[in-house]
Each structure stands twice: as C-alpha cells, then as structure tokens.
Coordinates of C-alpha atoms in Angstrom, one line a residue:
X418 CA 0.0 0.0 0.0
X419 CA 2.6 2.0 0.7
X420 CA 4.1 1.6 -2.9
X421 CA 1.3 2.1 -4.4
X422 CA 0.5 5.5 -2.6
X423 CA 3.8 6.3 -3.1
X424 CA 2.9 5.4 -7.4
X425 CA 0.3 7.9 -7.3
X426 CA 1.7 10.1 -5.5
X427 CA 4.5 10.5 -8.3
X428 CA 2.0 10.5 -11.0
X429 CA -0.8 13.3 -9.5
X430 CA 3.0 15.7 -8.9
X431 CA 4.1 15.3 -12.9
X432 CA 0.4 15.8 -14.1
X433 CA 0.4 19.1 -11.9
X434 CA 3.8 20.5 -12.6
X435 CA 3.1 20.3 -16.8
X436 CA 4.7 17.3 -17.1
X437 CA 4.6 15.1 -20.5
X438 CA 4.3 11.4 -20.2
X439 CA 4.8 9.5 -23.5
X440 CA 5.1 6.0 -23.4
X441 CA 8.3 4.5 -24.9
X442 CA 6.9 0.9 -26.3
X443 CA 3.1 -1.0 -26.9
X444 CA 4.5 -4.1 -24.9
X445 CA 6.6 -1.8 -22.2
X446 CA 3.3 0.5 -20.8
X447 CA 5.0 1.0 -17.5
X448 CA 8.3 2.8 -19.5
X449 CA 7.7 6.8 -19.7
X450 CA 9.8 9.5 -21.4
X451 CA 10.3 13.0 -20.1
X452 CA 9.5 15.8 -22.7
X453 CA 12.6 17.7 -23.6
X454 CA 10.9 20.8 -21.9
X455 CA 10.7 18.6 -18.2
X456 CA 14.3 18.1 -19.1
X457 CA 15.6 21.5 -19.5
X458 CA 13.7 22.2 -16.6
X459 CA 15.3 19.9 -14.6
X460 CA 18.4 20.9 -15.5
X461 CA 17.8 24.5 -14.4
X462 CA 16.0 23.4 -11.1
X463 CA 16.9 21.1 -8.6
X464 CA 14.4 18.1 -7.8
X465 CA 12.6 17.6 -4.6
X466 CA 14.1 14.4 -2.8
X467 CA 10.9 12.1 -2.8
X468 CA 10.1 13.1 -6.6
X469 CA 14.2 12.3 -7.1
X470 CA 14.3 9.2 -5.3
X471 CA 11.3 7.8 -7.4
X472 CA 12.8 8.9 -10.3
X473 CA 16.0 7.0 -9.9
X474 CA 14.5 3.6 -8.7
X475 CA 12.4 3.4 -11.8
X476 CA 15.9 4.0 -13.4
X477 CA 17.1 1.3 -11.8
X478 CA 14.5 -1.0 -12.9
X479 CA 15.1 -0.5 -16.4
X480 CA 17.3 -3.2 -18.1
X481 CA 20.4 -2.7 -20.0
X482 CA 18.7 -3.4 -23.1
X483 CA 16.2 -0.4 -22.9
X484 CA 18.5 2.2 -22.0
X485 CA 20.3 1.2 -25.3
X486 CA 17.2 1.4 -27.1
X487 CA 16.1 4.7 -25.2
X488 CA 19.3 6.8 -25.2
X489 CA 19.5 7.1 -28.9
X490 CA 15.8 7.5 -29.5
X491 CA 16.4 10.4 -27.3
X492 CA 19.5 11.6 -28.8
X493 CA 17.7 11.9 -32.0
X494 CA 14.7 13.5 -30.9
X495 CA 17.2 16.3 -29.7
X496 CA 18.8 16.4 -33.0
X497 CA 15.9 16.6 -34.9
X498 CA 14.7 19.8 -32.6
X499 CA 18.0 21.1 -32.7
X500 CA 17.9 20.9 -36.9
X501 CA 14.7 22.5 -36.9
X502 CA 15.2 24.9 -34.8
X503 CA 18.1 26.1 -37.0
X504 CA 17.0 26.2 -40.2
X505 CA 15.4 28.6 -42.1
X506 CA 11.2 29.1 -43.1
X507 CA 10.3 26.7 -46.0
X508 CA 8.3 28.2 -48.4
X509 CA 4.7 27.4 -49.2
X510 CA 4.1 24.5 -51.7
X511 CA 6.2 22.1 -53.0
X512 CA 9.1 21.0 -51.0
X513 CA 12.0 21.0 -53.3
X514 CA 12.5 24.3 -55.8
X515 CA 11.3 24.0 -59.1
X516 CA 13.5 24.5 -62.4
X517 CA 13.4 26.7 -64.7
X518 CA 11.1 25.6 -67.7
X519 CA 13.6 25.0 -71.0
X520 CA 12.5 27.2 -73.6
X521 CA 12.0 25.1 -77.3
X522 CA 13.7 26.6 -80.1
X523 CA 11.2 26.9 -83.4
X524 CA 12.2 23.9 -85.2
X525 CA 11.0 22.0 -82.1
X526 CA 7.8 24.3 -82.7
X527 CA 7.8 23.5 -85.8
X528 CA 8.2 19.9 -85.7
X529 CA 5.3 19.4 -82.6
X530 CA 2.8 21.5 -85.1
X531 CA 4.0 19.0 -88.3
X532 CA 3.2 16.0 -85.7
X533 CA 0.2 17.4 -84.5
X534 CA -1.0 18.1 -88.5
X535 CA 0.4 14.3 -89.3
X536 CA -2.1 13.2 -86.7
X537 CA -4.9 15.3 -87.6
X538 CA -4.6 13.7 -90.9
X539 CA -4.4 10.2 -89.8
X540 CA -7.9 10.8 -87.6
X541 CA -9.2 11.7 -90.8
X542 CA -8.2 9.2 -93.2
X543 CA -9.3 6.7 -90.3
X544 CA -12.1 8.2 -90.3
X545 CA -13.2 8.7 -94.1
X546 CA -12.0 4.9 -94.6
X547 CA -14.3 4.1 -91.9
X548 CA -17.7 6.7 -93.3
X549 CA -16.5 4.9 -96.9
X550 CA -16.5 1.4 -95.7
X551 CA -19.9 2.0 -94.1
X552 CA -21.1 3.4 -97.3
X553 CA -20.0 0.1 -99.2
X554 CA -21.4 -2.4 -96.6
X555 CA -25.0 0.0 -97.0
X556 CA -24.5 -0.3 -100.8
X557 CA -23.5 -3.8 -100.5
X558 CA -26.9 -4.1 -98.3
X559 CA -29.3 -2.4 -100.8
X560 CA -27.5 -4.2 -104.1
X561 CA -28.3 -7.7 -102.0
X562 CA -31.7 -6.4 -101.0
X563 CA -32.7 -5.3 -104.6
X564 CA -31.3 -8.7 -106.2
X565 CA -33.5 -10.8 -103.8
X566 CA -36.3 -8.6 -104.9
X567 CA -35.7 -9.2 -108.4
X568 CA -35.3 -12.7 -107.9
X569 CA -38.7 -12.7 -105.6
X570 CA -40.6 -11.0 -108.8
X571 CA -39.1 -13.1 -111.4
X572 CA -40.8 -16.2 -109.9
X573 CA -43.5 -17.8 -111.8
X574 CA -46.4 -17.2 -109.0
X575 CA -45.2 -13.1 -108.8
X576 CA -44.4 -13.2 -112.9
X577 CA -47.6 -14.3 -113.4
X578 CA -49.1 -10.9 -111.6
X579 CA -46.8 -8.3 -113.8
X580 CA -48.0 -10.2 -117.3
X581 CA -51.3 -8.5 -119.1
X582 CA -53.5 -10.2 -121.4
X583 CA -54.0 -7.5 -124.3
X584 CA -57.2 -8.6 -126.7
X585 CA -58.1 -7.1 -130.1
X586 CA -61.8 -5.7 -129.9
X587 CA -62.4 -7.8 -132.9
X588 CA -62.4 -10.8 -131.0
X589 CA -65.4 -10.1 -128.6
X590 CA -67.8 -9.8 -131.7
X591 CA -67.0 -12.9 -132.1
X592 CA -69.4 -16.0 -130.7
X593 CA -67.7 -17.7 -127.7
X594 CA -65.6 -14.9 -126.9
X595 CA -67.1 -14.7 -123.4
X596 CA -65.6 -17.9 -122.3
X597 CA -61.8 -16.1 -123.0
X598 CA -62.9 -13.5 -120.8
X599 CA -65.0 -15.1 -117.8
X600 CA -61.4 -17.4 -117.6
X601 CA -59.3 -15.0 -117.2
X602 CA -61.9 -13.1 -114.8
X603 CA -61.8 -16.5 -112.5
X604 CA -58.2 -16.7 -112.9
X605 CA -57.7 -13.1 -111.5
X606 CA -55.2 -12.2 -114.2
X607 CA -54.6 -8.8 -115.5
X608 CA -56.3 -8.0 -119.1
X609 CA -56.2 -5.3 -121.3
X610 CA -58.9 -4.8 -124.6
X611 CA -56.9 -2.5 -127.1
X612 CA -56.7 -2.0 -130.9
X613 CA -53.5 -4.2 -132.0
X614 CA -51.0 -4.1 -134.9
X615 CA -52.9 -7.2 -136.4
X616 CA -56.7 -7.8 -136.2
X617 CA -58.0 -10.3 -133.7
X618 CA -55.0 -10.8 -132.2
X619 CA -53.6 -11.8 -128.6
X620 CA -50.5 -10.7 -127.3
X621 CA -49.1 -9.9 -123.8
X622 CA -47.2 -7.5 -121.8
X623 CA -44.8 -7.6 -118.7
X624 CA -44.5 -5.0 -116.6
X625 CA -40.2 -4.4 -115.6
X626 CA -39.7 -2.7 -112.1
X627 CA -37.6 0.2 -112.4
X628 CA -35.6 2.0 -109.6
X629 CA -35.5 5.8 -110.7
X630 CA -38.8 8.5 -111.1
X631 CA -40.0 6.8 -114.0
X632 CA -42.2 3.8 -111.7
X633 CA -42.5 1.3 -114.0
X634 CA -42.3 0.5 -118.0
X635 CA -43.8 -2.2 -119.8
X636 CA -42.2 -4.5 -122.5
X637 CA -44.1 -6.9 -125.1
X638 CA -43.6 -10.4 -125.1
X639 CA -42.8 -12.1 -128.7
X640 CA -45.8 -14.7 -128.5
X641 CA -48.5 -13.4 -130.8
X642 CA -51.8 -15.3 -131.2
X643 CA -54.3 -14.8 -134.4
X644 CA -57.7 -16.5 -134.0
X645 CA -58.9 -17.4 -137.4
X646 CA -61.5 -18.8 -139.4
X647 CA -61.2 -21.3 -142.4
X648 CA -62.4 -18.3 -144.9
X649 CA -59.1 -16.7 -143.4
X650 CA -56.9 -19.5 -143.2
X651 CA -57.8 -20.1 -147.3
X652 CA -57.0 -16.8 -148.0
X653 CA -53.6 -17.0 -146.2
X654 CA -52.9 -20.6 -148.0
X655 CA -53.5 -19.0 -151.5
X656 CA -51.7 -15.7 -150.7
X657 CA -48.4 -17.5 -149.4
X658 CA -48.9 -20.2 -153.2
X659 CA -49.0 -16.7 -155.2
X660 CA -45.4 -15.7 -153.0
X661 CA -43.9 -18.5 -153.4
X662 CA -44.2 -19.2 -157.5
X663 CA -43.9 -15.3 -158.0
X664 CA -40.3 -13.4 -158.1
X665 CA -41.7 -11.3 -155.7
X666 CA -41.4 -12.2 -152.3
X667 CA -43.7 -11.0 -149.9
X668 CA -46.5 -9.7 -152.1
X669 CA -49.5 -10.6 -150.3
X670 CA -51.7 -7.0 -150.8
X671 CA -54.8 -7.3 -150.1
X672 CA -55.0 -10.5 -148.4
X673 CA -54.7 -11.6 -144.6
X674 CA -50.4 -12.3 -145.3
X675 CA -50.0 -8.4 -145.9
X676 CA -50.3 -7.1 -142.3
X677 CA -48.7 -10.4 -140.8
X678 CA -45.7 -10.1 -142.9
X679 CA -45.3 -6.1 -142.3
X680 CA -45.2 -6.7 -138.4
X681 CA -42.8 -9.7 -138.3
X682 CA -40.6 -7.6 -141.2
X683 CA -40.9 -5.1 -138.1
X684 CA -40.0 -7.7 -135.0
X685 CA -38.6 -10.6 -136.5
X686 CA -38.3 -12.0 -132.8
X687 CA -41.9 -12.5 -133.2
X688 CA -43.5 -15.9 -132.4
X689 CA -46.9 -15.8 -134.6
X690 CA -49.5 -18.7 -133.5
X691 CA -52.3 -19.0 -136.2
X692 CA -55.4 -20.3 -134.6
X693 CA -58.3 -21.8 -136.9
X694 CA -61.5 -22.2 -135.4
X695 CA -64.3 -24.7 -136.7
X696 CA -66.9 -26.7 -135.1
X697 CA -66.6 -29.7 -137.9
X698 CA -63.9 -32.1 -136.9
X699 CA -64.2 -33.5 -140.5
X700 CA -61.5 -30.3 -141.2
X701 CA -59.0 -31.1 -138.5
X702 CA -56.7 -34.2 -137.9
X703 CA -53.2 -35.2 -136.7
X704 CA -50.2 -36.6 -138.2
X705 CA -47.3 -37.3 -136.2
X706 CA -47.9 -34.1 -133.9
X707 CA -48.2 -31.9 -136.7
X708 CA -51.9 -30.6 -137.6
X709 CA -52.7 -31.2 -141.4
X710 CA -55.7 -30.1 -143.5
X711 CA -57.5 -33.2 -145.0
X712 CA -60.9 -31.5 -146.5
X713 CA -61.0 -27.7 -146.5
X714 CA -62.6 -25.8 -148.8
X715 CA -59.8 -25.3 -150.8
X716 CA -60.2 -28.1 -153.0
X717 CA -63.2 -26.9 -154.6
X718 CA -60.4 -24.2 -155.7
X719 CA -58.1 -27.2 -157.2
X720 CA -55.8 -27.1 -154.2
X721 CA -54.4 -30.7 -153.2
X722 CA -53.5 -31.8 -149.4
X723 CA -49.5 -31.2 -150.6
X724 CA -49.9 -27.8 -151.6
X725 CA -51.7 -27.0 -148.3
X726 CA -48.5 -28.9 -146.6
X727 CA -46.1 -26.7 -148.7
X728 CA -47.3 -23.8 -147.1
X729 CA -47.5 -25.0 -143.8
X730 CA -44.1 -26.0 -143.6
X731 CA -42.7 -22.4 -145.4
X732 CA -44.6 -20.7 -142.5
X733 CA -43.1 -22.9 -140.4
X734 CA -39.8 -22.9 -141.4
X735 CA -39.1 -19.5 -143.0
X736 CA -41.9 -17.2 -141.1
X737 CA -41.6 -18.6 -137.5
X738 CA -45.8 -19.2 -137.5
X739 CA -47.2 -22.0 -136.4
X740 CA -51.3 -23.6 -137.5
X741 CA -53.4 -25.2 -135.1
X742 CA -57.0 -25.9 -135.5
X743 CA -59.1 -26.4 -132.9
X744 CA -63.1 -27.2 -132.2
X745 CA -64.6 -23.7 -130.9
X746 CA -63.2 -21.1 -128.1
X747 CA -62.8 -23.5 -125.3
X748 CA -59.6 -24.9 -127.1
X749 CA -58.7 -21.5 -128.1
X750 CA -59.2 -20.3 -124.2
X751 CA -56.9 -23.6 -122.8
X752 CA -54.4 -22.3 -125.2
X753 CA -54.3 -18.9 -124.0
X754 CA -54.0 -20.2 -120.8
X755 CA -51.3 -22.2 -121.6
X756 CA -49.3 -19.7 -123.2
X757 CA -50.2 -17.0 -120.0
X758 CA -48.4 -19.7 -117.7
X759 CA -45.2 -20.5 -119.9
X760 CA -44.7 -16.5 -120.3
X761 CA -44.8 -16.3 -116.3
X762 CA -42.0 -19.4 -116.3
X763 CA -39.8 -18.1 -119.0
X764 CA -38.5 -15.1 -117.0
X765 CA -36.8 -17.7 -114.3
X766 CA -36.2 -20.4 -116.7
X767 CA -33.7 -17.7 -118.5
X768 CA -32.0 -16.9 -115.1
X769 CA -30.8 -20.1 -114.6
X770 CA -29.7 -20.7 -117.6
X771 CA -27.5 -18.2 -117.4
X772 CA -25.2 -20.0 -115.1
X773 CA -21.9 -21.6 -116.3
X774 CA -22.8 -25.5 -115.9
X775 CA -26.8 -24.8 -116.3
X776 CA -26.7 -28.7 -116.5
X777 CA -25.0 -29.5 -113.1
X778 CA -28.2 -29.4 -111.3
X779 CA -28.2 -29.1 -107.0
X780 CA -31.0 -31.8 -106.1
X781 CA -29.8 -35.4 -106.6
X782 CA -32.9 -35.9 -107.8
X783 CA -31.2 -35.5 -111.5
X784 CA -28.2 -37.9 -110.8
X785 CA -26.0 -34.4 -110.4
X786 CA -23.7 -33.5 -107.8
X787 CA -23.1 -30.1 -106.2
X788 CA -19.4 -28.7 -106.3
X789 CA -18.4 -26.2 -103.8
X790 CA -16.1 -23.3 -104.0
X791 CA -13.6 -25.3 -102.1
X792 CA -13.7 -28.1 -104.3
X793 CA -15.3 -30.7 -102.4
X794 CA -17.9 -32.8 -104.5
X795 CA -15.5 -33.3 -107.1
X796 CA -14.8 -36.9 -106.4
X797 CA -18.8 -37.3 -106.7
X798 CA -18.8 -36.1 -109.8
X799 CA -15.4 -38.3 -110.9
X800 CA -17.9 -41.6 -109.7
X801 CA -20.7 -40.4 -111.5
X802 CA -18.8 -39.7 -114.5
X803 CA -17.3 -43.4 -114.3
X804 CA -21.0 -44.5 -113.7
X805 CA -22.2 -43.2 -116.9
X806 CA -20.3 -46.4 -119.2
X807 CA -22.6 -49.3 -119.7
X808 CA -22.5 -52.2 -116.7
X809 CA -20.4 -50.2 -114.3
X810 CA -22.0 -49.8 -110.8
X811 CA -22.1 -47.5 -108.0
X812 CA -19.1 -49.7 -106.4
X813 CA -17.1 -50.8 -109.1
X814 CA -16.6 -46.5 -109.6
X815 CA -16.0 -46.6 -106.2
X816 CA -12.9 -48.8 -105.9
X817 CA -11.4 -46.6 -109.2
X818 CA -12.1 -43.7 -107.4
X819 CA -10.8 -44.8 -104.1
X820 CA -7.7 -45.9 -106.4
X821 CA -7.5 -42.7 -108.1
X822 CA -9.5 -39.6 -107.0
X823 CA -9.1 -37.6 -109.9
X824 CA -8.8 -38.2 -113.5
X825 CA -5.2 -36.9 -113.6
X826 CA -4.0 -39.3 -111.3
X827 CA -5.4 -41.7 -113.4
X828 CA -3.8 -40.8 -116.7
X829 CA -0.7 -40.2 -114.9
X830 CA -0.7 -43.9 -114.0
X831 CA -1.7 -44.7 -117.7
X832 CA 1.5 -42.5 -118.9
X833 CA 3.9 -43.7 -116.7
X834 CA 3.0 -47.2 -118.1
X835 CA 5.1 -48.8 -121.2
X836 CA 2.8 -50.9 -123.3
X837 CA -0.5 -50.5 -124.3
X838 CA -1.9 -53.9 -122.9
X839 CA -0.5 -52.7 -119.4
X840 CA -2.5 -49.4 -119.7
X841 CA -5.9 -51.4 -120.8
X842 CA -5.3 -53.8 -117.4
X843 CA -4.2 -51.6 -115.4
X844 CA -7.7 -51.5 -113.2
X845 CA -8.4 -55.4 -113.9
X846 CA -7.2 -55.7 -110.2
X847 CA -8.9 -53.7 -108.5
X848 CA -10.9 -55.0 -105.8
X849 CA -14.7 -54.6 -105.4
X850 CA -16.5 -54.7 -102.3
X851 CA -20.4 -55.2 -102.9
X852 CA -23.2 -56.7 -100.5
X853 CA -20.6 -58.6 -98.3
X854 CA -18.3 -60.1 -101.1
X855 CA -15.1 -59.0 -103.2
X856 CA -14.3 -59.6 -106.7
X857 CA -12.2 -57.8 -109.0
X858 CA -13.1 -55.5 -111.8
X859 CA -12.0 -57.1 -114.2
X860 CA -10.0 -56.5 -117.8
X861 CA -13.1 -55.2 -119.7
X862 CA -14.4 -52.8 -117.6
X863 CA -10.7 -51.8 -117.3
X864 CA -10.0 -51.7 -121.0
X865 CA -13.5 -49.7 -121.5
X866 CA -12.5 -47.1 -118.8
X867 CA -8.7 -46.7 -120.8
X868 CA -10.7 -46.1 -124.0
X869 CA -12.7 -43.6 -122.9
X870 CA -10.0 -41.0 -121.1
X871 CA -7.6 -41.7 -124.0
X872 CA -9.3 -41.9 -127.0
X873 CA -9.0 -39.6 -129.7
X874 CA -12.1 -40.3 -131.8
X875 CA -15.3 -39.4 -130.7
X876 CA -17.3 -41.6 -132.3
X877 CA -15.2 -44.8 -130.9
X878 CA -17.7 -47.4 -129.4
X879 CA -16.5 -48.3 -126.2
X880 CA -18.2 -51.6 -126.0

C-alpha cells in the first residue's frame, strides 16, 4: 500500500507540474519519457528528494537493453529539434525548388505542329476509310436487298401478276368470246382490250420494275396469237402459193399475209400462233404431232392436201408461224392459258440458264452433284462420270475412285505405263467390295474405262 500510494503520488506531482508522459513501447506500458521541456527544466532546477528518489528507482528498474534502445531515440529527438530549430522558413508549396522551364527553339515548334497536322490527318483518313467502308457495306446491303427482290418477282407465281393479257376488240364480236374473258376473270389475271397491230390478235405485256422517277415500263412479249376462221386461213394458203411461185417475195396486198408479214418484217423475234376455229372435226386431224388439213374448202379451188402442206411447212420454217386448228373457243381459251403460264415461267427459266454449268443441277434428284467453292464434290462427280459407261456400278466406280481420285492421277498412272496392254489392265485388279463379297473388276471394264480417257475419236464405241 505503501508503494502504491507512493505510485500515485509521483503521478498526480508530474500531471500538476506540466509534465509530459509519453510512453516508450506498446509491450513496455510502464516505461515513460520525459518531454525535452521537463528536461531543460530539470536541468535548471533542482528536484525535490521524494520526486528524485522515485525517479531513480524506476531507473534502476530498467534493463540494460532499454537504456540502449532509449538513449539514442532520445538523442535523436534532440537532433531533430535542434535541426529544426536552425533552419530557415520553407516556403509554401512544394518541398524542393522547381527548375526553370527550357524554352524550345522553333524547329522544335515546328516539328510538334507538323506531328500534331500528321495526326490530324491520320484521324481523318481513319475516319473517311471508316464513313467509306460504311457506305459500301449499305451499298452492299441495298444491291443484295434489290437482287433478292428481283429474284422474288421473277418467280412464276409473282411473274404471273406483272404479265397482261391485251385482246383485239375484234375478237369479242365474235361467238364464244365470253368464255376467254370469264377465264381469265376467274383466274384473276390482268387483261387489257386494245386496238393491236394485227386484227383479232392476242399478245401480252410484262410490266419491268424500275428503280429511278419513271415507276414502272412495260415491255411486249414475242408470243403473238391470231384466232382465225377457215375463210381466213384459205385466203392465207393462196396468198403464201401466189409468194412463193412469184419473183416477188412478200406480195400478199390485199390479203390476210399483208399485215402479218409487215409486223414480223418489223419484229422478227416475233412468235406468230395461227389459230383456226371450226366446229366440224371432219376439217382437223393429226399426223405425227403436226396438224394437217384433210378436206377444207380449198379443194373446190383445185388445191391438193400437198400444196396446203407446202405452205404449212414455209410458214413454219421461214416465217416462224405455227397452224393449229381447234373445235370452238374453249380450245382457243386452254391455249391462251397455256401460253399465260409459260410466259410467267420463262423469266426464271432464263436466269438459270444463265449459269456456267446450267446442266449441273443441285438436287440429286437429276443424278447431279453439287461442287463447292472449295472443291469438295468433285470426287462425286469423278464416280458419277465413271457411272455413266454401260454395266459399271455405284461400287465398281467406287474402288477406281478410291484408287484414283481424280482423272489426272489416273492418266498419270496410264502414262507412266510402257505398253499398251498394261495401260488397258491396269484396273483389272482392283478389288470390289459389294453386298458382303469381293471380286475384281476385271479386264473389260478396265479396258472400257482406258478407252474412254484416251481416246481420240469421238465416235469410238466403247463396247
């Protein structure tokens, strides 16, 4: 108790006479530091007893080890004081002096501004490449768009709805007309009753999409259809007899030929289609597809069924016009219909003919086989090619392909080969693998292959 008073006794005296206590260490609470202002005091003043002889047996209880680690820590705190104490204000802001800025000369100038240009000129080139490439894709984008529109309309179902049925008004004062036009009305297709070039005739008109202000323009299809009568088809038969006997071509005046031979003198594109009409079937047969008159009228004029023929055959032949005779207006209508729907397929029919192979089909449904841009599907078409020679199957082209994928490797083999009976056997050994047995293909089928890739005549038989 005693101690303890003593303790607090020490501590209450150095709170009240401004004293400082710091401790020295976390782990060493009971270790405390006089301030170096207690110190110079101290110095300056004597101590009291009591307060000195605390003092010094709390000295004595320190080990060696912290007055080593205490003396210098103090030593340096005096330094420290001592060094600021002595020198001089800092000034405000940064702690070390700044240098003076290096002035550029101009060609430095110069050269930043020629970077900065070089730069500015970059961003835009970057950035025109960029507005240009966009500009492409978009045109790229509206080329694609407008091909697959083109393509949409030249389909047979959209055709169908551009084409327009043009009808001389001749033809409605005709009997049976109005089965032509309630047809067409069922049908929903486009028709159009206006004077034409030749009387009671048919023709149609497709309707082209164009792009610019204009909308849309029209063009005429070459199919032209005449609907006849026998009084008209006799006059046409002895007007084509005069032509051909005269020196002068072409002189049909006055007659049914004049205005048919002006307008294909005009268009000589032009497909004519003569029509005859008559309800007697005595005046209308058919040999070998091609419809003859038997009994017209004519003969009361002294024509014979081979003159008839002879002018048949020169319209044919020489004017591009084909005669069909038919019962009454429901054959004339079926025709008309007929001719409406090949129009509409024609368009598409023309596209893909276009292409470079129009007979390699895609569908294996024609015995074809597609060929990619890469090349694969040539080996099919190597097999089918093998395939096409009489009794070779499906395997025995597969072992020559398997052998040889590609008709140069093949004739490479052939010309590395020194006799000719070597080259013709040179597949007889082949093995064939077909429904669970082998057998060999054999010296024909190898001697038929060798004629076909090395033959020079093309009318060798193979067989």
């Amino acid at each position: 108790n005693a101690e303890l008073f003593s303790s607090v006794t020490q501590f209450l005296f150095f709170f009240l006479a401004g004293r400082v206590l710091r401790p020295t260490s976390r782990h060493r609470a009971q270790t405390w530091e006089v301030s170096e202002s207690e110190e110079s005091d101290g110095e300056t003043k004597p101590r009291s007893s009591p307060i000195a002889t605390v003092s010094t047996d709390l000295t004595e209880d320190l080990s060696s080890e912290d007055k080593c680690r205490t003396a210098p820590s103090s030593a340096t705190k005096r330094e420290s004081g001592q060094t600021h104490a002595l020198s001089p204000p800092r000034p405000a802001g940064r702690g070390t002096p700044s240098h003076a800025r290096k002035r550029r000369t101009k060609e430095e100038i110069e050269a930043d501004r020629q970077t900065a240009r070089e730069r500015k000129e970059e961003r835009e080139r970057q950035r025109a490449a960029r507005a240009r490439e966009k500009e492409e894709r978009r045109g790229e984008q509206q080329r694609r768009r407008e091909a697959a529109e083109n393509l949409k309309s030249l389909r047979p179902e959209n055709c169908l709805k551009s084409l327009t049925i043009c009808l001389d008004p001749a033809l409605l004062q005709q009997d049976g007309s109005d089965i032509l036009l309630d047809t067409l009305a069922d049908f929903e297709w486009r028709l159009s009753i206006q004077s034409q070039q030749l009387p009671r005739s048919i023709t149609w008109t497709r309707d082209l999409p164009q792009h610019g202000d204009d909308g849309k323009s029209s063009v005429e299809e070459e199919q032209v259809v005449l609907v006849l009568d026998l009084t008209d088809l006799m006059d046409l038969v002895v007007s084509v007899k005069k032509m051909l006997h005269s020196e002068e071509e072409e002189r049909g005046v006055g007659s049914f030929l004049s205005p048919l031979l002006e307008c294909l003198n005009r268009d000589a594109k032009k497909a004519v289609t003569l029509l005859v009409t008559d309800s007697q079937p005595d005046y209308r047969t058919d040999v070998h597809g091609v419809h003859l008159l038997y009994r017209t009228p004519g003969s009361k004029l002294g024509m014979e069924h081979l003159d008839i023929e002879e002018v048949l055959v020169h319209l044919q032949l020489c004017k591009n016009i084909s005669l069909f005779l038919l019962d009454g207006w429901q054959e004339v209508t079926d025709h008309v219909c007929a001719v409406t729907k090949a129009l509409s397929k024609r368009p598409f029919k023309l596209l893909t003919e276009r292409a470079e192979l129009p007979f390699c089909v895609d569908g294996s449904w024609a015995s074809g086989a597609r060929v990619e841009r890469d090349g694969s599907g040539l080996i099919q078409v190597w097999s089918r090619q093998i395939q096409q020679l009489n009794r070779v199957s499906p395997a025995v082209a597969s072992a020559v392909t398997a052998a040889y994928p590609s008709p140069q490797l093949l004739l490479q083999a052939y010309q590395s080969l020194g006799s000719e009976d070597e080259r013709k056997g040179l597949l007889a050994g082949l093995v064939v693998k077909s429904g669970g047995k082998e057998r060999r293909i054999g010296p024909e089928i190898s001697a038929r292959v060798y004629r076909c890739l090395t033959a020079q005549n093309g009318q060798l038989v193979l067989d």
